[in-house]
Coordinates of C-alpha atoms in Angstrom, one line a residue:
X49 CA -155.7 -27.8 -21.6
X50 CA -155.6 -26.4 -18.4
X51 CA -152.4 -26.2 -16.5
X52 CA -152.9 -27.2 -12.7
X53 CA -152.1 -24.5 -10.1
X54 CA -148.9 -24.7 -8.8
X55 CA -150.5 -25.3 -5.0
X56 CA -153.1 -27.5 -6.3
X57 CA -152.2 -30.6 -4.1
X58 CA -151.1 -33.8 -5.9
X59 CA -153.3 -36.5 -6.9
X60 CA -153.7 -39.2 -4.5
X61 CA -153.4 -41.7 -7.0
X62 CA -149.7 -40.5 -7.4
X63 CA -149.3 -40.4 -3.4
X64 CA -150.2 -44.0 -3.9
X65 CA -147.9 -45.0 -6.1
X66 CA -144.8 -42.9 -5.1
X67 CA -145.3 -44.0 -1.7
X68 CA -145.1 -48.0 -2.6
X69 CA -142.5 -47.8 -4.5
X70 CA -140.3 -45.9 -1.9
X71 CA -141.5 -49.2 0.5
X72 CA -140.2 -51.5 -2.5
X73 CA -137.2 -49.5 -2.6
X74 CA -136.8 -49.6 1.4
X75 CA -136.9 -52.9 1.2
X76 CA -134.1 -53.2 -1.3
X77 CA -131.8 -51.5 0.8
X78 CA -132.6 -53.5 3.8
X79 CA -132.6 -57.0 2.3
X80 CA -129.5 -56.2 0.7
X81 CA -127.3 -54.9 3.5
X82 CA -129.1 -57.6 5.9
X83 CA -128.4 -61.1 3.7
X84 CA -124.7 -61.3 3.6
X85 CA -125.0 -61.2 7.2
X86 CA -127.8 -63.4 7.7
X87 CA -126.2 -66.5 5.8
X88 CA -122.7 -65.3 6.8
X89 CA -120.4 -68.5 8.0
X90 CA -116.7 -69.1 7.9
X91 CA -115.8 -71.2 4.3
X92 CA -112.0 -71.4 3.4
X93 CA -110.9 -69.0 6.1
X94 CA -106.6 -69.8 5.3
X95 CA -104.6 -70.1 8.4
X96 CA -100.6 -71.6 8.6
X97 CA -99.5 -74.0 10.2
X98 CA -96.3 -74.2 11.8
X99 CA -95.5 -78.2 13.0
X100 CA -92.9 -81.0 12.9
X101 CA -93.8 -83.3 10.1
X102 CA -95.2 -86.3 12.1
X103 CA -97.4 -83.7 13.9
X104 CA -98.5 -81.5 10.7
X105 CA -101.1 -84.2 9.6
X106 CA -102.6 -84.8 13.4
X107 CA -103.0 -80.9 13.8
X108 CA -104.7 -81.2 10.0
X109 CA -107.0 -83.4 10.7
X110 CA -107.4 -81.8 14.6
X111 CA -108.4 -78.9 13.0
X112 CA -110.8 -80.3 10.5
X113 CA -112.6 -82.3 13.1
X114 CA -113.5 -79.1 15.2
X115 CA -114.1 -77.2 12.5
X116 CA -114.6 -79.1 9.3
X117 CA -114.8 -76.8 6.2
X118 CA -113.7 -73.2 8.2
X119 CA -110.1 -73.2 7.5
X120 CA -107.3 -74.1 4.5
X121 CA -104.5 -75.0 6.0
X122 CA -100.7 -73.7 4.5
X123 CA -98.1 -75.0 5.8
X124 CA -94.6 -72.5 6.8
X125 CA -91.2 -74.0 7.6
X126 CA -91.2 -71.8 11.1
X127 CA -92.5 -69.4 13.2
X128 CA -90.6 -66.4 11.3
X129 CA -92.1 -67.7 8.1
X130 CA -95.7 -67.9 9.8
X131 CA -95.7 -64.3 10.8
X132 CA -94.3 -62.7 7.7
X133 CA -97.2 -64.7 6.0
X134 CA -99.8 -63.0 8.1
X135 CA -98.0 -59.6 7.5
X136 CA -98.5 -60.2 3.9
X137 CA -101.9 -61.1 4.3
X138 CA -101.4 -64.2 2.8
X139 CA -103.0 -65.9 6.1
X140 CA -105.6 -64.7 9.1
X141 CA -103.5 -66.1 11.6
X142 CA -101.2 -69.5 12.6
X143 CA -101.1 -72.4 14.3
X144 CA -97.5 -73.0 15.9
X145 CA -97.1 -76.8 17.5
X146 CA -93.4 -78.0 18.7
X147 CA -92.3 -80.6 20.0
X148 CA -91.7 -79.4 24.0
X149 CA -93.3 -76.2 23.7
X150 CA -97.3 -75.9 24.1
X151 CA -99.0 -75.0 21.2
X152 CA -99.4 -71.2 20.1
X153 CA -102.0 -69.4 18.1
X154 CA -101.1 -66.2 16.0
X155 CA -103.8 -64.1 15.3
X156 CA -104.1 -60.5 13.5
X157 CA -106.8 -58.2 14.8
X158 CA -106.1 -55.7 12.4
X159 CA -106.8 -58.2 9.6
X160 CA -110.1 -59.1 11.5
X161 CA -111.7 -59.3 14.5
X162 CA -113.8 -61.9 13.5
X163 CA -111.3 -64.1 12.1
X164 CA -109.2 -63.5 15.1
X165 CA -112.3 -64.8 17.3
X166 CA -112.5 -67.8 15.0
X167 CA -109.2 -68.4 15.7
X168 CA -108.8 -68.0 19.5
X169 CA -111.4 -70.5 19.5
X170 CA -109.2 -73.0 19.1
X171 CA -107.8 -72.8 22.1
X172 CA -110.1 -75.2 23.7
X173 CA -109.9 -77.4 20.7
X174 CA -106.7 -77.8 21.6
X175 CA -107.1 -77.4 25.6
X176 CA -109.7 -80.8 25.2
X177 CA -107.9 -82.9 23.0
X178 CA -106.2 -85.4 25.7
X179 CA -103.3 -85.9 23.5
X180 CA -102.0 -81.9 23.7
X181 CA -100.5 -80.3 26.5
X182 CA -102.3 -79.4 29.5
X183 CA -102.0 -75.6 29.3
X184 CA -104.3 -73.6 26.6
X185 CA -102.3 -72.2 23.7
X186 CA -100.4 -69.1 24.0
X187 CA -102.4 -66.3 21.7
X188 CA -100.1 -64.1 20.2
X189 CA -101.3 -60.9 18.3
X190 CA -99.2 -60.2 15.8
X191 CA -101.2 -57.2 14.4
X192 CA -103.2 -55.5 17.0
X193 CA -105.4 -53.1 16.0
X194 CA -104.8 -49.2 17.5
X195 CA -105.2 -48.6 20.8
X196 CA -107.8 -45.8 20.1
X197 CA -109.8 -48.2 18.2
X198 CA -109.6 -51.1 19.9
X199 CA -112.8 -53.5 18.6
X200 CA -112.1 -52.0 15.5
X201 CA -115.3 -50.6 15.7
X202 CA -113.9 -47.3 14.3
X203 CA -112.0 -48.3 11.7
X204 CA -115.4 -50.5 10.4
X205 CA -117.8 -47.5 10.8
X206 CA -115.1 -45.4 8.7
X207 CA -116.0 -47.0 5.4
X208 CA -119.7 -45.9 5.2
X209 CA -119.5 -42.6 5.6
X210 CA -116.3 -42.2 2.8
X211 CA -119.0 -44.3 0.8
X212 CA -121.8 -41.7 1.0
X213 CA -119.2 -38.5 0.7
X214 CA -118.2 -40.2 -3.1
X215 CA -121.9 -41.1 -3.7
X216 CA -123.5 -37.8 -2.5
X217 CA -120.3 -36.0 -4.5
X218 CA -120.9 -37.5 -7.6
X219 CA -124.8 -36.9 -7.3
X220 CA -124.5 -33.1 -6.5
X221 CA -121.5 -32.7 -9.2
X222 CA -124.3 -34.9 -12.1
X223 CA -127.4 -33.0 -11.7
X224 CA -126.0 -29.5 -10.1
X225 CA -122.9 -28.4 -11.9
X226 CA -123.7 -28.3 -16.2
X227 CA -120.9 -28.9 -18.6
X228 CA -118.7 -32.1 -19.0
X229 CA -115.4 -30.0 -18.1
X230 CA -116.7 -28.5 -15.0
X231 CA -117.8 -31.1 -13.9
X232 CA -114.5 -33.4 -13.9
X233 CA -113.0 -30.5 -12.5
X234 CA -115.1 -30.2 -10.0
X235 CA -114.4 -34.0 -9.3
X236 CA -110.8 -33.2 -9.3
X237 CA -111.5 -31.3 -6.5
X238 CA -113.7 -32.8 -4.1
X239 CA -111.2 -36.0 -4.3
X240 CA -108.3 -33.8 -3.7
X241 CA -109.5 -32.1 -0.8
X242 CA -111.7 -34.8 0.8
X243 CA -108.9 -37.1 0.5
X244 CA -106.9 -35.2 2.8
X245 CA -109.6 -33.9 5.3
X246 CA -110.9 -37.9 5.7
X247 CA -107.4 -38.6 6.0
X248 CA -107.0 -36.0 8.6
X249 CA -109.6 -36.9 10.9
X250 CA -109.6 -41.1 10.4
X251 CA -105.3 -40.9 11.5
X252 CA -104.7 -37.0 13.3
X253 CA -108.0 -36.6 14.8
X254 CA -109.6 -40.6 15.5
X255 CA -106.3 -42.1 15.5
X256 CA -108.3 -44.8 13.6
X257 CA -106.0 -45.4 10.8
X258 CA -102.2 -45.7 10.7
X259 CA -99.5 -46.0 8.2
X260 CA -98.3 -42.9 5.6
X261 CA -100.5 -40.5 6.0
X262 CA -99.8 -39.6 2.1
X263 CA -101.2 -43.0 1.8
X264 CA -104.7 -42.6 3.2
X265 CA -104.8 -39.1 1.8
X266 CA -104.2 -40.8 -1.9
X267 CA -106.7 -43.8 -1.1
X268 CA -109.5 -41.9 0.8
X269 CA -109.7 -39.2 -2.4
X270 CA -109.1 -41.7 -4.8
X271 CA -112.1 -44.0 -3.0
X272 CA -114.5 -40.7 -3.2
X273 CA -113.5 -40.2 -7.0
X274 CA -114.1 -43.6 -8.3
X275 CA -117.7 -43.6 -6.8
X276 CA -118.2 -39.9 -8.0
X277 CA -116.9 -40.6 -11.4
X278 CA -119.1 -44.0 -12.0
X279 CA -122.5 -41.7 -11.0
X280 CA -121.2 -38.6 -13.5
X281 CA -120.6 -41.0 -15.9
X282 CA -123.4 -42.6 -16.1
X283 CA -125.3 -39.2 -16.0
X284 CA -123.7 -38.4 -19.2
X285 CA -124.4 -41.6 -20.8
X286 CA -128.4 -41.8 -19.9
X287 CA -129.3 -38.7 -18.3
X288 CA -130.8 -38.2 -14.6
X289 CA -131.8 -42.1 -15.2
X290 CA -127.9 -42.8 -15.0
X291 CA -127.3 -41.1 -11.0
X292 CA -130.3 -43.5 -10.3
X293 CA -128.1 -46.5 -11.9
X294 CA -125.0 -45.3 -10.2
X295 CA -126.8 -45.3 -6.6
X296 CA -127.9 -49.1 -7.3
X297 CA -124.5 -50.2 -8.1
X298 CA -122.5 -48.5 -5.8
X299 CA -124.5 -48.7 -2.5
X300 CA -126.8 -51.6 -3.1
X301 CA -124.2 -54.2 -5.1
X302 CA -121.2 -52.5 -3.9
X303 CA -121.4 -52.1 -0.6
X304 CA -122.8 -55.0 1.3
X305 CA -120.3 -56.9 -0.3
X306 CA -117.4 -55.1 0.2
X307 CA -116.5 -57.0 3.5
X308 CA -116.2 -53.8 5.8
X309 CA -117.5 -55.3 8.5
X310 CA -116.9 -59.7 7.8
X311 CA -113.8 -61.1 5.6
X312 CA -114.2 -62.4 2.6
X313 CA -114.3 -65.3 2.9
X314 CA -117.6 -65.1 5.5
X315 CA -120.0 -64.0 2.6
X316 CA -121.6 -66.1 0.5
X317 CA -119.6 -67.7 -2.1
X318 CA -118.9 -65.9 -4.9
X319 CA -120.1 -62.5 -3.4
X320 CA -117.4 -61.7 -1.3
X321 CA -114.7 -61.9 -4.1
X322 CA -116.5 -60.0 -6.4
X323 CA -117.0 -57.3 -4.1
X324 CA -113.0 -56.7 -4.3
X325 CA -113.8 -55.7 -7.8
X326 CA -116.2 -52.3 -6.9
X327 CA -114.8 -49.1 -5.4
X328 CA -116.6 -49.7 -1.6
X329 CA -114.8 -53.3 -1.6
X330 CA -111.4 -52.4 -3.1
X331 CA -111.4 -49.5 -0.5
X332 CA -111.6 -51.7 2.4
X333 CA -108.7 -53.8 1.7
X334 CA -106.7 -50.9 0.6
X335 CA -107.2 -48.7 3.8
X336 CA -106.8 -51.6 5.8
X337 CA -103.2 -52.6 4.6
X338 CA -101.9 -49.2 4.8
X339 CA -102.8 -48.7 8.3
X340 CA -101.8 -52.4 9.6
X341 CA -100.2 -54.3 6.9
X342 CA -97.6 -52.4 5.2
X343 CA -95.6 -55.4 3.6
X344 CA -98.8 -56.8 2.3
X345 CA -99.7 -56.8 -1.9
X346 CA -102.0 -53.5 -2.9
X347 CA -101.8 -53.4 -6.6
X348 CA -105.3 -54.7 -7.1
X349 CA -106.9 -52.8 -4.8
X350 CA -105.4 -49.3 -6.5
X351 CA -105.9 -51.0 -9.6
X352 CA -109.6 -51.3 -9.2
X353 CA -110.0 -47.5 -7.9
X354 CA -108.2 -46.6 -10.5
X355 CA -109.5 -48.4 -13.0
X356 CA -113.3 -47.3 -12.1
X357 CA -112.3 -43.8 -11.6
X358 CA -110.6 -43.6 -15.0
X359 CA -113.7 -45.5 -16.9
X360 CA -116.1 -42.8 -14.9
X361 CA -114.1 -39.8 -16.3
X362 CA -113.6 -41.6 -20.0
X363 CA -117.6 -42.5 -20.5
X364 CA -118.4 -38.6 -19.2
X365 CA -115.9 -37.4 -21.9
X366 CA -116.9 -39.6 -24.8
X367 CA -120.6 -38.9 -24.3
X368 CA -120.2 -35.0 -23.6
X369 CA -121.9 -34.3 -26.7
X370 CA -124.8 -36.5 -26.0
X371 CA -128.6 -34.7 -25.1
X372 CA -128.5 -36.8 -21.9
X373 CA -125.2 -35.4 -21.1
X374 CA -126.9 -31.8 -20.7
X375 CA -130.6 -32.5 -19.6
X376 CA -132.0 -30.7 -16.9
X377 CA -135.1 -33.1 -16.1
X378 CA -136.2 -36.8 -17.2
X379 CA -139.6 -36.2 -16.8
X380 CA -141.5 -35.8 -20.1
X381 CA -143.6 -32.4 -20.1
X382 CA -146.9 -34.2 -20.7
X383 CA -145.9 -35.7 -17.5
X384 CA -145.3 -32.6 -15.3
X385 CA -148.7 -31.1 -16.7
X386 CA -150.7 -34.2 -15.8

């Protein structure tokens, strides 16, 4: 048989076909970034509550009147008690009622703008209920985002580009560097020395993160290694095929429900929760309590990045030896000759 020309131009039954499957794939990516948005809504948003005991139940029930379902109410002794809570990220914000004073709300922009907005709503909740005091509540950030981020607009749009530096990492390393080894050493690197050049511009340059600076180095390269590591992995495992799989799970399951941009507990139910679980959702958290919550839990989120980073680098070593491990091309020769 006859091998085509290397300029002979390609069959338009194959421009067809590759160009309707890069629609369907378009598609993909839009519907999945655009439906956690689309049916986002406030479900089990937790918020304290700071009251004297015949006042607790009236706020309660104040609160699920104008906005029945959005919030689960807990309950602190004081105000003290309120604000460590939202420190810890155990809350979004607080509700403080005494008995002279007019009613405050505590909110936390660094947890969430949106969820601060939900909360500030409140105020005329409690502005137009006849039985509260005249004034509007007091609104009292108790962790304000950085003043050279203000809208937190920065500190959002910092996510997706640490998202496509691990995913375009770990794509280059699968198909461009050959040999198990090299290529986890090659990992090695890239998280080593991305880690602290994202670090350096998010906190030195941006000023969009804050906390230890080790910190950010430590989560920004581990971030990049756990995405790199799942695509190289999965290489390994089933060849080229497995940087295709990677992509999928990393950018269009991980990523629009990571919660970079709404909280948790906006997406739909159970999405948002198991977004925590994947590298891009994990990261969020992470990042966010080192810059603004110091005191709160991180264990899970390191845990995760860890966890995925260490399976990536495990199922490229165990499956070194495989054919797919070292192939240069998926497509079957017949194929290319056709």
């Amino acid at each position: 048989m006859d091998q085509p020309h290397p300029d002979q131009p390609t069959r338009v039954s194959r421009c067809l076909l590759t160009g309707a499957i890069l629609a369907v794939v378009a598609t993909a990516i839009m519907a999945a970034f655009t439906w956690p948005a689309v049916y986002a809504e406030p479900r089990g948003v937790p918020i304290g509550l700071v009251a004297p005991q015949g006042a607790s139940q009236a706020v309660t029930d104040a609160l699920d009147q104008a906005r029945p379902h959005e919030f689960v109410v807990r309950r602190y002794a004081d105000r003290d008690e309120a604000v460590r809570a939202i420190r810890h990220r155990d809350v979004y914000g607080a509700v403080v009622v005494g008995d002279e004073a007019p009613p405050e709300l505590l909110v936390a922009s660094g947890a969430s703008t949106v969820a601060r907005q939900l909360i500030e709503a409140l105020s005329a909740a409690f502005g137009a209920d006849p039985s509260a005091a005249t004034d509007r509540p007091q609104v009292t950030d108790v962790v304000p985002l950085s003043p050279h981020d203000e809208h937190g607009a920065g500190l959002s749009a910092f996510f997706f580009p640490l998202l496509l530096g691990g995913l375009k990492g770990g794509i280059f390393i699968a198909i461009g560097i050959q040999g198990t080894g090299r290529r986890l050493l090659t990992l090695a690197v890239l998280a080593g020395a991305a880690g602290v050049a994202v670090a350096l511009v998010g906190q030195v340059v941006f000023r969009i993160l804050g906390g230890a600076f080790a910190l950010n180095v430590a989560a920004s390269g581990l971030t990049i290694a756990a995405i790199a590591a799942t695509v190289i992995g999965l290489r390994n495992l089933i060849g080229l095929h497995g940087v295709g799989v990677g992509t999928v799970v990393i950018m269009l399951v991980g990523s629009p429900i990571s919660a970079a941009m709404l909280p948790v507990e906006f997406l739909p139910r159970p999405w948002g929760t198991i977004g925590q679980f994947f590298p891009p959702g994990a990261s969020v958290s992470l990042i966010r309590s080192i810059s603004y919550f110091p005191d709160a839990q991180t264990f899970a989120q390191w845990s995760v990045l860890g966890g995925w980073t260490l399976a990536g680098c495990l199922l490229a070593v165990v499956t070194a030896g495989r054919p797919s491990a070292h192939s240069r091309s998926t497509t079957p020769a017949s194929i290319k000759a056709a």
